[in-house]
Coordinates of C-alpha atoms in Angstrom, one line a residue:
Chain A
X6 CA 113.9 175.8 -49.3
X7 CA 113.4 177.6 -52.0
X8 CA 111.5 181.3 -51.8
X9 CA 108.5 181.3 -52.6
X10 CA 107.9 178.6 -50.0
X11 CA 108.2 180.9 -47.1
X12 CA 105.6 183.1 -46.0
X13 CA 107.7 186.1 -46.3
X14 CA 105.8 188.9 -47.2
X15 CA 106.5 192.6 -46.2
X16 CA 104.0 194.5 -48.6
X17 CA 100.5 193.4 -47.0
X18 CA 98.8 197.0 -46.6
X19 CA 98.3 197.7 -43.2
X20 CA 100.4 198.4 -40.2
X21 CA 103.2 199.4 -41.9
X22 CA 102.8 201.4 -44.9
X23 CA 105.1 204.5 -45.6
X24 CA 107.1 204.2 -42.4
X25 CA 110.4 202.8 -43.9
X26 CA 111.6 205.3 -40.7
X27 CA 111.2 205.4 -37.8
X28 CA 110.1 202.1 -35.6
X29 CA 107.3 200.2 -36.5
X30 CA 105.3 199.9 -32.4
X31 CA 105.8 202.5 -30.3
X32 CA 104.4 202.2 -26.7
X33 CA 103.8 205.9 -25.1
X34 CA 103.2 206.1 -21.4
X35 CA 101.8 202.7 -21.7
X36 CA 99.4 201.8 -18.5
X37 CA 97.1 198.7 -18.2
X38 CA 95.4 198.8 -15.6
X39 CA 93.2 195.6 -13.8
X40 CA 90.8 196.8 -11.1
X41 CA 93.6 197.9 -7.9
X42 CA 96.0 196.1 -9.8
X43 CA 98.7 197.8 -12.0
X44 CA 99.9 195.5 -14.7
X45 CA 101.7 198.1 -16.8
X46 CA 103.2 201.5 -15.5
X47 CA 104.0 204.2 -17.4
X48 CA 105.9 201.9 -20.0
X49 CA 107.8 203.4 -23.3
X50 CA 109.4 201.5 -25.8
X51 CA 110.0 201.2 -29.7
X52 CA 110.1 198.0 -31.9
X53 CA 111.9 198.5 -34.9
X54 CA 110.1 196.6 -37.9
X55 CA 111.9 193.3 -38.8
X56 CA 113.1 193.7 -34.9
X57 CA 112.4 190.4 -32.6
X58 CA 112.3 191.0 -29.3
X59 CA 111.8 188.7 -26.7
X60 CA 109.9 190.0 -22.9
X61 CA 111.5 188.0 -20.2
X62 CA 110.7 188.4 -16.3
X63 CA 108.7 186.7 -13.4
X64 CA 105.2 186.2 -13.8
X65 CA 102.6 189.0 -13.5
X66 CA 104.9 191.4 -14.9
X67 CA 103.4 192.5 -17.7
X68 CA 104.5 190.5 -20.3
X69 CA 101.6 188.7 -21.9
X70 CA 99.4 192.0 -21.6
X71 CA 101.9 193.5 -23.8
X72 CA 100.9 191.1 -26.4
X73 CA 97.3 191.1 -25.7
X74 CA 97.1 194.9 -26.1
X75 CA 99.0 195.1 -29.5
X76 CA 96.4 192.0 -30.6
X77 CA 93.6 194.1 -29.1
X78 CA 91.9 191.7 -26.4
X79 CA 92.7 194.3 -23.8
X80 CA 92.5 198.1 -23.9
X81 CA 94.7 200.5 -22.6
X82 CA 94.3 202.3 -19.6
X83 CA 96.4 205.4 -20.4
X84 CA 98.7 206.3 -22.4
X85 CA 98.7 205.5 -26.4
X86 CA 100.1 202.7 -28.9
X87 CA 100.9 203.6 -32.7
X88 CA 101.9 201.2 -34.8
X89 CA 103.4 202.3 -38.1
X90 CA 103.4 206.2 -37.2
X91 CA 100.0 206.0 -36.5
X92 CA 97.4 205.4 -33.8
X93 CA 96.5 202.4 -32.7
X94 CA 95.2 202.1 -29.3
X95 CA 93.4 205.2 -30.1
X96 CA 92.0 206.7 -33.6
X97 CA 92.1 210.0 -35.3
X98 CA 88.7 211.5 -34.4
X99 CA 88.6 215.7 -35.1
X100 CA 91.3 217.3 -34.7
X101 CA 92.1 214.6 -31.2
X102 CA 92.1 211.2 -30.4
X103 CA 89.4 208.6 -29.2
X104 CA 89.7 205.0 -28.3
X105 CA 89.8 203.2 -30.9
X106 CA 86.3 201.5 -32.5
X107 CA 85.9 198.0 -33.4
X108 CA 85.8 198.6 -37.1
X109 CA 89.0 200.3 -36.9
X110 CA 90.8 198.1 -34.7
X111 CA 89.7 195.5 -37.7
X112 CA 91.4 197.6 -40.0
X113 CA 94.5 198.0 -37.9
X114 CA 95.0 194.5 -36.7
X115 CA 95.0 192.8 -40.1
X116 CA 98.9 192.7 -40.4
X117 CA 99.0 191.4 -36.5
X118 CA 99.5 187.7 -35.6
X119 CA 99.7 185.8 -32.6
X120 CA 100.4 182.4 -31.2
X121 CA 98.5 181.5 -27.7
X122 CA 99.9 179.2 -25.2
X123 CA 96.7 177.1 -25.3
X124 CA 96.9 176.9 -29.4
X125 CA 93.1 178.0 -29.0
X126 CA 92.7 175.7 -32.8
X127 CA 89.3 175.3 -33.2
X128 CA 88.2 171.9 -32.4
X129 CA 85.0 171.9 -34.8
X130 CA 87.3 172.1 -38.2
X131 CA 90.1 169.9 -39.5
X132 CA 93.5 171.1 -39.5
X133 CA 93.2 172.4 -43.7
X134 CA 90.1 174.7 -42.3
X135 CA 91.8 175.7 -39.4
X136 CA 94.3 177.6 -41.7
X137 CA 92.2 178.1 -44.8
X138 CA 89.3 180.3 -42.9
X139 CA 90.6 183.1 -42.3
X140 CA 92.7 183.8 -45.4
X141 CA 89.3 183.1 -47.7
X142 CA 87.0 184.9 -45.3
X143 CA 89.1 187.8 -44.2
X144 CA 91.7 188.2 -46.9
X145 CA 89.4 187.3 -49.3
X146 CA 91.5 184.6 -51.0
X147 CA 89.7 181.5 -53.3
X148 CA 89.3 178.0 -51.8
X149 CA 92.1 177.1 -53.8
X150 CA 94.8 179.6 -53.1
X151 CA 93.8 179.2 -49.4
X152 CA 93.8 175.5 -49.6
X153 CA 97.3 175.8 -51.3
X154 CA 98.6 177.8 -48.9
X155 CA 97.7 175.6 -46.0
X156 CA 99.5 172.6 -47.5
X157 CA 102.4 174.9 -48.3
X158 CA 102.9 176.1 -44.4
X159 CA 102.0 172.8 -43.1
X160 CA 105.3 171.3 -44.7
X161 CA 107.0 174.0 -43.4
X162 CA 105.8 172.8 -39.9
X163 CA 106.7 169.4 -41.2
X164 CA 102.6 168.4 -40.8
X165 CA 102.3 168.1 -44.6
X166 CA 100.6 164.5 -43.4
X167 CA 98.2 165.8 -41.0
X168 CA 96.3 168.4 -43.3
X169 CA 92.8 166.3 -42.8
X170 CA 93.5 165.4 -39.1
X171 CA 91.1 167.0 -36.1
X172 CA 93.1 169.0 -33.8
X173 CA 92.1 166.6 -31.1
X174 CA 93.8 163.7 -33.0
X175 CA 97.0 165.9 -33.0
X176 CA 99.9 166.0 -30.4
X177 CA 100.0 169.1 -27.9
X178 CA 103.4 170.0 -29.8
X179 CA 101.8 169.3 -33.6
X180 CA 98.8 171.6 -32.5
X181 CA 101.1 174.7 -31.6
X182 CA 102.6 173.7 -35.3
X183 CA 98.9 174.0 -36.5
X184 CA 98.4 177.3 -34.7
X185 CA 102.1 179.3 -36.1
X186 CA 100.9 177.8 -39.7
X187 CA 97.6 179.2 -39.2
X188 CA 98.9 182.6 -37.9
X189 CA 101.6 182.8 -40.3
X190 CA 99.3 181.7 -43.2
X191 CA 97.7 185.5 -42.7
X192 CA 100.7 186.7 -43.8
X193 CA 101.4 188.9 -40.6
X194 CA 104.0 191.9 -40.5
X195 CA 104.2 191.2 -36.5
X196 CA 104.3 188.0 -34.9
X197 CA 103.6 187.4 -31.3
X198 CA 104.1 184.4 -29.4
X199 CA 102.3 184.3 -25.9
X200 CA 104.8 181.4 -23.9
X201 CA 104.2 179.2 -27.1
X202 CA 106.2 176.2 -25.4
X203 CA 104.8 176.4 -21.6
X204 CA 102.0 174.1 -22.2
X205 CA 104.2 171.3 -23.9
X206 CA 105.7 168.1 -22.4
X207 CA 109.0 168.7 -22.4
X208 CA 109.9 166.2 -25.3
X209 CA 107.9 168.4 -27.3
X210 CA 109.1 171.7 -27.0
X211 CA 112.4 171.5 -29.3
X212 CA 109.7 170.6 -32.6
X213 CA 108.0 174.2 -31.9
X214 CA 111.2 176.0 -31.1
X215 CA 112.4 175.0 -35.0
X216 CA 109.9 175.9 -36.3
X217 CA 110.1 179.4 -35.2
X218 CA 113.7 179.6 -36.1
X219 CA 113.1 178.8 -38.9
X220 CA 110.7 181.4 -39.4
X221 CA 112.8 183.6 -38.5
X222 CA 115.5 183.2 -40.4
X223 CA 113.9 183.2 -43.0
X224 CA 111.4 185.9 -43.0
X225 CA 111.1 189.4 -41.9
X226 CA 108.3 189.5 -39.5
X227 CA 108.4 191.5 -36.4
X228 CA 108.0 189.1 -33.3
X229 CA 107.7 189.6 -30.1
X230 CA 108.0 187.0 -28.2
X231 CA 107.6 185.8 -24.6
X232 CA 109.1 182.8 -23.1
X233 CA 111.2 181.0 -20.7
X234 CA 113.2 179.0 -23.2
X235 CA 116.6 181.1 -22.4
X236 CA 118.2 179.3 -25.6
X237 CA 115.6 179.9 -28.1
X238 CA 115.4 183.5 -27.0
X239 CA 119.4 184.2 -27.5
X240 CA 119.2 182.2 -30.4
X241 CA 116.6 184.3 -32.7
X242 CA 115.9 187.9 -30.8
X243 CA 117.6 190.9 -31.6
X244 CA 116.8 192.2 -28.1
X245 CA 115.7 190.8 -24.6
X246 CA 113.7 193.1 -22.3
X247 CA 113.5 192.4 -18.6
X248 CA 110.3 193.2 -17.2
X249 CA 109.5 193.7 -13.3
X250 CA 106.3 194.9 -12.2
X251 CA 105.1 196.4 -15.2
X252 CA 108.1 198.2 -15.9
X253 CA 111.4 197.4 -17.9
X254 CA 114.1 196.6 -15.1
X255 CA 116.9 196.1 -18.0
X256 CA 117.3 195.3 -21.9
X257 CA 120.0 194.7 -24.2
X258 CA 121.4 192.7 -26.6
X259 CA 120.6 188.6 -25.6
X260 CA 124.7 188.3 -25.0
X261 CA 124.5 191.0 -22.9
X262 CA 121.5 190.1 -21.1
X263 CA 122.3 186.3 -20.7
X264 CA 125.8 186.8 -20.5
X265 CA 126.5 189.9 -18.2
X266 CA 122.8 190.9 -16.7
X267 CA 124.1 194.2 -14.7
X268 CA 120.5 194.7 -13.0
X269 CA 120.0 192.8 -9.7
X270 CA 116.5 191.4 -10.4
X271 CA 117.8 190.5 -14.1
X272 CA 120.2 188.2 -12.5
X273 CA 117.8 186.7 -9.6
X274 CA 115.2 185.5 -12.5
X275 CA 117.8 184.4 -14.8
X276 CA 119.1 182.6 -12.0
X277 CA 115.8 181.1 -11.0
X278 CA 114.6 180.3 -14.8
X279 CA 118.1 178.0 -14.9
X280 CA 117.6 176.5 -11.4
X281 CA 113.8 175.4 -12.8
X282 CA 115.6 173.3 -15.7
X283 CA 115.0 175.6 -18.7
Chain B
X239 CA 41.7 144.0 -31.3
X240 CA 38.7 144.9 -33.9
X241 CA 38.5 147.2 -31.4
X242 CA 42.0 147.9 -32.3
X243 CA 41.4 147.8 -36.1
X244 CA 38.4 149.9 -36.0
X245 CA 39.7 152.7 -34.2
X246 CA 43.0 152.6 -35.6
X247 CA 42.6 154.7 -38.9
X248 CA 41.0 157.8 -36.4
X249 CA 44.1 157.6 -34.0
X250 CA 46.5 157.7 -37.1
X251 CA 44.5 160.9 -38.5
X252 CA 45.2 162.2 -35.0
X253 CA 48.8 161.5 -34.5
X254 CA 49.4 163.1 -38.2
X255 CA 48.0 166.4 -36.9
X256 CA 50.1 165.8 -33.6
X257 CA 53.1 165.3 -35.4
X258 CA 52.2 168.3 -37.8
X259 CA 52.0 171.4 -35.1
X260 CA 55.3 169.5 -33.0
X261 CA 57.3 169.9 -36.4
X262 CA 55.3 173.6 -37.1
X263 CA 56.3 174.1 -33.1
X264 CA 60.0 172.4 -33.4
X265 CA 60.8 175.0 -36.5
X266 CA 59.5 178.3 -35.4
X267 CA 61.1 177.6 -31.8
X268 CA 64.2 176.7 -33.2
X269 CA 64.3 179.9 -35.1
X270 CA 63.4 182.0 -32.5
X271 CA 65.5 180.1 -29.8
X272 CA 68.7 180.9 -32.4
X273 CA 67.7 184.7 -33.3
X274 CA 66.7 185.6 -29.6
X275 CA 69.3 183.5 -28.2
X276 CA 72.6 184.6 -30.2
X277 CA 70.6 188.7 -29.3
X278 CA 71.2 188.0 -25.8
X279 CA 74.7 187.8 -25.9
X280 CA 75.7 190.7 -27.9
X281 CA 76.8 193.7 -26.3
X282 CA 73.6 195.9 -27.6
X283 CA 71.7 196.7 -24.4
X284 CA 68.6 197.3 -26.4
X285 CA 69.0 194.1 -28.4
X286 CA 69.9 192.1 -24.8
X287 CA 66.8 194.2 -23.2
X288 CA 64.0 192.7 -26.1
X289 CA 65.6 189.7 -26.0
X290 CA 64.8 189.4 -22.2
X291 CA 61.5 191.2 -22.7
X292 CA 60.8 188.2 -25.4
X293 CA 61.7 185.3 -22.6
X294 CA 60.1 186.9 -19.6
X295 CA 57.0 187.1 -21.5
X296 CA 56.6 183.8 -23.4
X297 CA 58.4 181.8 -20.7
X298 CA 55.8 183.0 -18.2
X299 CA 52.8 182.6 -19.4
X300 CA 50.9 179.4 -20.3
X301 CA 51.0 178.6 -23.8
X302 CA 47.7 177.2 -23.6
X303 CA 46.5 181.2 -22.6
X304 CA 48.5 182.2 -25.7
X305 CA 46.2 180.1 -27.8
X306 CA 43.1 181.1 -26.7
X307 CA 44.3 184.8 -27.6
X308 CA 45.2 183.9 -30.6
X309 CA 42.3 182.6 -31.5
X310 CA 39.5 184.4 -30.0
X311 CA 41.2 187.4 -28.4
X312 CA 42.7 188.7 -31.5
X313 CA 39.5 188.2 -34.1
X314 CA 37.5 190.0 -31.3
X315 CA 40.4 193.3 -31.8
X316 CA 41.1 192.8 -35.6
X317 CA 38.8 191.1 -36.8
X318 CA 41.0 188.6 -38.7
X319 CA 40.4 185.1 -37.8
X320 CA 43.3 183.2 -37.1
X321 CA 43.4 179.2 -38.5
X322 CA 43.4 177.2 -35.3
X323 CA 46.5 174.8 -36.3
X324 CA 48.2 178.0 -37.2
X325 CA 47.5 179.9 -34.1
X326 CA 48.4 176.4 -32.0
X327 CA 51.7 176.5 -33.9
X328 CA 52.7 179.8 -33.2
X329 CA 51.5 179.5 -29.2
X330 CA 53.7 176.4 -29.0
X331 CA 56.8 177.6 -30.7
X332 CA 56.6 181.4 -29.0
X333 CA 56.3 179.2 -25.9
X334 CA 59.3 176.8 -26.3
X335 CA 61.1 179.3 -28.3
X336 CA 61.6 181.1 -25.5
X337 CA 62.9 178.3 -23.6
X338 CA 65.2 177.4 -26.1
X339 CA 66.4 181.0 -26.6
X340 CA 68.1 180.6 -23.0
X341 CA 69.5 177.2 -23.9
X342 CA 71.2 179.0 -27.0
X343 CA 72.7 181.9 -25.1
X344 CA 74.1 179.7 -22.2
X345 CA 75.7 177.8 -25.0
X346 CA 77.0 180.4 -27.0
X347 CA 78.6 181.6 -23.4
X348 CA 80.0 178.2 -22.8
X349 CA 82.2 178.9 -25.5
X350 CA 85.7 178.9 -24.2
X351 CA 86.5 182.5 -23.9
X352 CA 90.0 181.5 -25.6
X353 CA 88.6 180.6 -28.6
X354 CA 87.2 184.1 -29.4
X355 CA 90.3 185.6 -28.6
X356 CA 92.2 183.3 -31.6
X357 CA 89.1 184.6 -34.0
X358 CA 90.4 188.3 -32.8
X359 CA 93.9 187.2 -34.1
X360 CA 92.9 186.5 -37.3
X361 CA 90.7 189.2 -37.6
X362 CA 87.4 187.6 -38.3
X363 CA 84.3 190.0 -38.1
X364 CA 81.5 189.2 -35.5
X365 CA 79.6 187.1 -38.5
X366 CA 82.2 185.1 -39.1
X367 CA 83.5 184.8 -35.7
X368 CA 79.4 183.3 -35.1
X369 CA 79.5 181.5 -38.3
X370 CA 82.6 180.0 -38.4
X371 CA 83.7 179.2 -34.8
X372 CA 81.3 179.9 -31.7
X373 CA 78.0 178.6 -33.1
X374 CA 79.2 175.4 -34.2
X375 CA 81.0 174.9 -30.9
X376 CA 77.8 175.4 -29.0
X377 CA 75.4 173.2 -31.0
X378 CA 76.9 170.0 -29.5
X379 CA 76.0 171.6 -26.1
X380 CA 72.5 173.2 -27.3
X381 CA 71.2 169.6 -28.7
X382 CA 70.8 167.3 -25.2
X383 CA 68.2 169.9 -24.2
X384 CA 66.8 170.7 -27.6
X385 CA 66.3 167.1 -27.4
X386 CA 64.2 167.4 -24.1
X387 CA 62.6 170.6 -25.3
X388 CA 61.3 168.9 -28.6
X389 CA 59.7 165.9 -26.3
X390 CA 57.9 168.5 -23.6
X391 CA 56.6 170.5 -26.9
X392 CA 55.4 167.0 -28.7
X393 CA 53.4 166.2 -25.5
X394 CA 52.5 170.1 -24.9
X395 CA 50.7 170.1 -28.3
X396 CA 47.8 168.2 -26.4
X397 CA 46.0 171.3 -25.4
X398 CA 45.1 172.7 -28.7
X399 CA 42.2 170.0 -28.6
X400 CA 41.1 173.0 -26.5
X401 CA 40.6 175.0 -29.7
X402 CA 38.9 171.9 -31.4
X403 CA 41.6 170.7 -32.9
X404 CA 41.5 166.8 -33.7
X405 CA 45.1 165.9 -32.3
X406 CA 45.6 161.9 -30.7
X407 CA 44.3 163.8 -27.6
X408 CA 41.5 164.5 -28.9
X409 CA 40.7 161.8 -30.8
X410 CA 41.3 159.8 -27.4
X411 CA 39.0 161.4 -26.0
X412 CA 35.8 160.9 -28.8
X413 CA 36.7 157.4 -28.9
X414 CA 35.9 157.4 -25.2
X415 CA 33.0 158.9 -25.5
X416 CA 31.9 157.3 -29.1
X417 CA 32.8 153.7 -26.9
X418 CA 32.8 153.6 -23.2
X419 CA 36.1 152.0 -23.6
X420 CA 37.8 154.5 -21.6
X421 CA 40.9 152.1 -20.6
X422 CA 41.3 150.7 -24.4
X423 CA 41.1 154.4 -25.7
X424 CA 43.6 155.7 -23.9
X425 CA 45.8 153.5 -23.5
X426 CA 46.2 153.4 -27.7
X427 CA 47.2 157.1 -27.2
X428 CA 49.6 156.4 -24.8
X429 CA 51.2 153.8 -26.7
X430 CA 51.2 156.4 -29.9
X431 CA 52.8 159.5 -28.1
X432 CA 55.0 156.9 -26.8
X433 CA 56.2 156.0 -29.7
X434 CA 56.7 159.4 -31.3
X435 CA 58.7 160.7 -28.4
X436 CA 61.3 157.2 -29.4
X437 CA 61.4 158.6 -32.7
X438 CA 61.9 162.2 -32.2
X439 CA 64.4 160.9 -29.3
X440 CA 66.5 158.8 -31.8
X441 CA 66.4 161.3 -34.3
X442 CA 68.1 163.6 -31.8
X443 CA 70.6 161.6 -30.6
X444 CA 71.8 161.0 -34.1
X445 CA 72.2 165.0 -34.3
X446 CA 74.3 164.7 -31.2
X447 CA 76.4 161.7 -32.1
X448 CA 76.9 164.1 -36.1
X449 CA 77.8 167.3 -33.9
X450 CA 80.4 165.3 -31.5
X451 CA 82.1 164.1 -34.2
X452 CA 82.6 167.5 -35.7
X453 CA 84.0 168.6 -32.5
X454 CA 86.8 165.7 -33.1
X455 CA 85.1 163.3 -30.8
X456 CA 84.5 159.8 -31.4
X457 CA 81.4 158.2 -30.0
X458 CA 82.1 155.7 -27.2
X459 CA 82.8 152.1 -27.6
X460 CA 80.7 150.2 -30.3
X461 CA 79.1 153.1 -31.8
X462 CA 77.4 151.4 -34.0
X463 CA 73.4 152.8 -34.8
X464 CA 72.4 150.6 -32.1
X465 CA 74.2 152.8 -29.4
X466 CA 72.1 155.5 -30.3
X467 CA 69.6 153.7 -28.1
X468 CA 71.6 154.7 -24.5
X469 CA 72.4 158.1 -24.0
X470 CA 75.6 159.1 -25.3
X471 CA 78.4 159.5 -22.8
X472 CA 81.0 161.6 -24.5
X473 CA 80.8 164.9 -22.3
X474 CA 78.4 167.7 -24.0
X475 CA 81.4 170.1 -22.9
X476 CA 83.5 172.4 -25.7
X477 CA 86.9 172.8 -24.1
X478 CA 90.0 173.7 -25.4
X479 CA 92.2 170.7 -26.6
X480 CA 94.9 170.4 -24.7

């Protein structure tokens, strides 16, 4: 493929300007609270930019709220996120910090991605508005450019035939296509994928997965990346962490992780995940 | 049947003016319905707060008694003499505005909560998250009842003869007593409203089969214009596609 047909792009302004130290999302003393229920405790950890990291471990143990705080559907309880040496969970208000307002989360999320389980398309545009929306009405781009671009990443999903389709006429598998080509056709700096795979039929599931190695070989993007598929996660991530109730129980290198897990509750899921058929 | 022929001409006058304050009604409601209805679901209290104050009100009192203050209660304060058809229209639609102002909101909250969350990943603003995504979702589930609402305001426009207003109601009612054929005179009427509501039934139902098919589905079996004579069957529901 040649270049300029991959959504590479590291200089959209935004989450990571003049931070070429130093990691790109930092999680400080992280804790999500829901009602009684602790989701995250007291969690600290740094994502290098270009890093992909994939969040393993049972569910309920934090995982997916990860994600949905760095996308900004849920709000920490304590602690702080910054995201390219600066605060993102909170904004700079005096001399302190407050929670961070809508209009600045807007600012702060633009270079932010992310790929739902459910797909969550919008069933009341064909698959060429799906994409196209957001770039004209957010990044300001021309019908043209946008429409461009949405035939551009739709043969990279190999959908190049399915640019006028409904996403109702469209496979479970060909709609999670849809929805990386739409998230990627933002041009994000950090990608997450929220179990991208766990609502396909089986058959389907390898389609997706190739897709997102090919992404990322063959771009920078951060991604972070939760998921059960053992093989896709040892195949692209740079780093697995093992969460248990809200906490990480172990990370390492995937080789490591897969390969010689020296935690107790590491090996029980692993063991578990395997014994399920994945 | 010269009966028929006679008469005629006066119930068409009639049914014009009926048809005139239902549209009048149909457009101010709908306006209101959207801008008091998309109010009550944002997180403003005060906005939320006259949006309720705006349904209690209008949803709770007769819109017959809105009339008559329109068009004797204010000249009495002000002084400035509201046209009857004018002060029917805005009764009517203030009336079934409010109505339809819960329909919208209920709609707009039917929206799958996921679907909000994918406009947060790509960082559309609140308008464009309305514009683009949760409003058009919701119309397919606002029209079945904007399509009973529209029916209950075409027959609730047969007060305003109340305010001397010729409407098929009251032109009914002079033929009766121009005629002493009560049954004939009537039942003309009847027949007339009857025949509006079909219209103004069809004419919905073809909005609903439009908005379905925006939504990616496909109208049940046959689907040609005569199907538009049964209800349609495809669910009113937005869900995410699985």
């Amino acid at each position: 493929m040649p270049p300029s047909d991959t959504p590479e792009n590291t200089t959209a302004p935004g989450v990571g300007d003049g931070v070429a130290d130093g990691p790109l999302i930092v999680f400080d003393q992280v804790v999500k609270r829901f009602g009684d229920l602790t989701v995250l405790d007291h969690l600290d950890f740094d994502v290098a930019a270009g890093e992909r990291v994939t969040l393993i471990g049972p569910s309920g143990s934090g995982k997916t709220t990860i994600l949905r705080l760095l996308m900004t559907l849920e709000k920490v309880t304590e602690g702080r996120i910054n995201i390219g040496g600066e605060p993102f969970s909170h904004m700079p208000k005096g001399s302190g910090l407050a929670p961070a307002s809508e209009s600045y989360l807007r600012r702060r999320r633009k270079s932010i991605g992310m790929v739902f389980q459910q797909f969550n398309l919008f069933p009341n545009m064909t698959v060429r508005r799906n994409i196209m929306e957001a770039p004209v009405n957010v990044l300001g781009l021309s019908k043209d450019e946008a429409s461009a671009r949405a035939e551009e990443l739709l043969d990279l999903v190999g959908l190049g035939d399915k640019i006028d389709a409904h996403p109702t006429q469209l496979s479970g598998g060909q709609q999670q296509r849809v929805a990386i080509a739409r998230a990627l056709a933002m041009r994000p700096e950090i990608l997450l994928l929220d179990e991208v795979t766990s609502a396909l039929d089986p058959e389907l599931v390898a389609g997706v997965l190739d897709v997102l190695r090919e992404v990322a070989e063959t771009t920078d993007i951060t991604m972070l990346c939760v998921t059960h598929e053992m093989g896709f996660a040892r195949d692209v991530s740079h780093r697995v962490m093992m969460f248990d109730e809200g906490r990480i129980a172990e990370e390492g290198h995937p080789d490591q992780i897969f390969g010689d897990p020296q935690e107790e509750r590491t090996k029980t899921f692993l063991k578990s995940v395997l014994e399920n058929g994945h | 049947m010269e009966f028929l022929q006679a008469q005629l001409p006066r119930y068409l006058d009639g049914a014009w003016i009926t048809l005139q304050l239902t549209f009048g009604g149909a457009v101010l409601a709908f306006v209101l319905a959207m801008v008091f209805g998309i109010m009550g679901t944002v997180r403003s209290w005060l906005l939320r707060a006259i949006t309720t104050v705006y349904v209690e009100v209008f949803r709770g009192i007769a819109a017959l008694v809105v009339m008559f203050w329109f068009v004797f209660a204010v000249p009495d304060m002000t002084g400035f003499e509201l046209e009857p058809m004018f002060a029917a229209i805005l009764a009517l639609g203030l009336n079934v505005g409010a109505y339809g102002a819960e329909v919208v909101r209920a709609a707009l909250n039917a929206v799958p909560r996921a679907q909000v969350e994918a406009t947060v990943a790509l960082n559309l603003s609140w308008f464009q998250r309305m514009r683009l995504v949760v409003v058009p979702q919701a119309w397919a589930q606002m029209l079945p009842t904007f399509g009973n609402l529209i029916i209950e305001l075409m027959k609730a426009t047969a007060v305003v003869y109340m305010v001397g207003i010729l409407d098929l109601t009251a032109v009914a009612r002079e033929v009766r007593s121009g005629t002493g054929e009560t049954l004939a005179a009537f039942a003309i009427a009847f027949v007339i409203y009857y025949l509006i509501a079909q219209v103004l039934i069809f004419g919905m139902r073809l909005l609903e089969r439009r908005a379905n098919q925006k939504l990616g589905r496909t109208p049940p079996s046959g689907g040609g214009i005569m199907s538009l004579l049964r209800p349609p069957s495809v669910g009113t529901q937005v869900g995410v596609a699985k």
